[in-house]
Amino acid sequence: MNLNEYWEAARLFPGSTPFNRAISTSYEPGSVFKVLTMAAALDTGVVTPESTFYDTGEVECGGYWIHNWNYGAWGEQTMQGVCSTH
């Protein structure tokens, strides 16, 4: 696909998604930056792939509560688990 001819996407990709989701939809910053954060942590030796983290589903930060996307908790996770597609 020639990205300069974006109007051709519907013809080239018929079906339930008549647009290019990669350039037409916004994503949560955490979905993008968690991979970069994890790469930096692994690179500096702060964590290993086997390091664990207990996900409670929420964290309080500056008087505000930040929740997981589905308000659920994943419990004990390795660093490989926190970067998977939950």
Coordinates of N, CA, C and O in Angstrom, one line a residue, residues 19-50:
F19 N -10.3 1.2 7.6 CA -9.3 2.2 7.8 C -8.1 1.6 8.4 O -8.1 0.5 8.9
N20 N -7.0 2.3 8.4 CA -5.7 1.8 9.0 C -5.7 2.2 10.5 O -5.5 3.3 10.8
R21 N -5.8 1.2 11.3 CA -5.9 1.4 12.8 C -4.6 2.0 13.3 O -4.6 2.7 14.3
A22 N -3.5 1.7 12.7 CA -2.2 2.1 13.2 C -2.0 3.6 13.1 O -1.3 4.3 13.9
I23 N -2.7 4.3 12.1 CA -2.6 5.7 12.0 C -3.9 6.4 12.3 O -4.0 7.7 12.3
S24 N -5.0 5.7 12.5 CA -6.3 6.3 12.6 C -6.9 6.2 14.0 O -8.0 6.7 14.2
T25 N -6.3 5.5 14.9 CA -6.8 5.3 16.3 C -5.8 5.7 17.3 O -4.6 5.5 17.1
S26 N -6.3 6.2 18.4 CA -5.4 6.6 19.5 C -5.2 5.4 20.4 O -6.0 4.5 20.5
Y27 N -4.0 5.3 21.1 CA -3.7 4.2 22.0 C -3.3 4.8 23.3 O -2.8 5.9 23.4
E28 N -3.6 4.1 24.4 CA -3.2 4.5 25.7 C -1.7 4.6 25.8 O -1.0 3.8 25.2
P29 N -1.2 5.7 26.4 CA 0.3 5.8 26.5 C 1.0 4.6 27.1 O 2.1 4.3 26.7
G30 N 0.3 4.0 28.1 CA 1.0 2.8 28.7 C 1.2 1.7 27.8 O 2.1 0.9 27.9
S31 N 0.3 1.6 26.8 CA 0.4 0.5 25.8 C 1.7 0.7 24.9 O 2.3 -0.3 24.5
V32 N 2.0 1.9 24.7 CA 3.2 2.2 23.9 C 4.5 2.3 24.8 O 5.5 1.7 24.4
F33 N 4.4 2.9 25.9 CA 5.6 3.2 26.7 C 6.1 2.0 27.6 O 7.2 2.0 28.0
K34 N 5.2 1.1 27.9 CA 5.6 0.0 28.8 C 6.7 -0.8 28.2 O 7.6 -1.3 28.9
V35 N 6.7 -1.0 26.9 CA 7.8 -1.7 26.2 C 9.1 -1.0 26.3 O 10.2 -1.5 26.6
L36 N 9.1 0.4 26.1 CA 10.3 1.2 26.2 C 10.8 1.2 27.7 O 12.0 1.1 27.9
T37 N 9.9 1.3 28.6 CA 10.3 1.3 30.1 C 10.9 -0.1 30.4 O 11.9 -0.1 31.1
M38 N 10.3 -1.1 30.0 CA 10.8 -2.5 30.3 C 12.2 -2.7 29.6 O 13.1 -3.2 30.2
A39 N 12.4 -2.2 28.4 CA 13.7 -2.3 27.7 C 14.8 -1.6 28.5 O 15.9 -2.1 28.7
A40 N 14.4 -0.4 29.0 CA 15.4 0.4 29.8 C 15.7 -0.3 31.1 O 16.9 -0.4 31.5
A41 N 14.7 -0.9 31.8 CA 14.9 -1.6 33.0 C 15.8 -2.8 32.8 O 16.7 -3.1 33.6
L42 N 15.5 -3.6 31.8 CA 16.4 -4.8 31.5 C 17.8 -4.4 31.1 O 18.7 -5.0 31.6
D43 N 17.9 -3.3 30.3 CA 19.2 -2.9 29.8 C 20.1 -2.4 31.0 O 21.3 -2.6 31.0
T44 N 19.5 -1.7 32.0 CA 20.3 -1.2 33.1 C 20.4 -2.2 34.2 O 21.1 -2.0 35.2
G45 N 19.8 -3.4 34.1 CA 19.9 -4.4 35.1 C 19.1 -4.2 36.3 O 19.2 -4.9 37.3
V46 N 18.1 -3.3 36.3 CA 17.2 -3.1 37.4 C 16.3 -4.3 37.6 O 16.0 -4.6 38.7
V47 N 15.9 -4.9 36.5 CA 15.1 -6.2 36.6 C 15.7 -7.2 35.6 O 16.5 -6.9 34.7
T48 N 15.3 -8.4 35.8 CA 15.6 -9.5 34.9 C 14.2 -10.0 34.4 O 13.2 -9.7 34.9
P49 N 14.2 -10.8 33.3 CA 12.9 -11.4 32.8 C 12.2 -12.2 33.9 O 11.0 -12.3 33.9
E50 N 12.9 -12.7 34.9 CA 12.3 -13.5 35.9 C 11.9 -12.7 37.2 O 11.2 -13.2 38.1

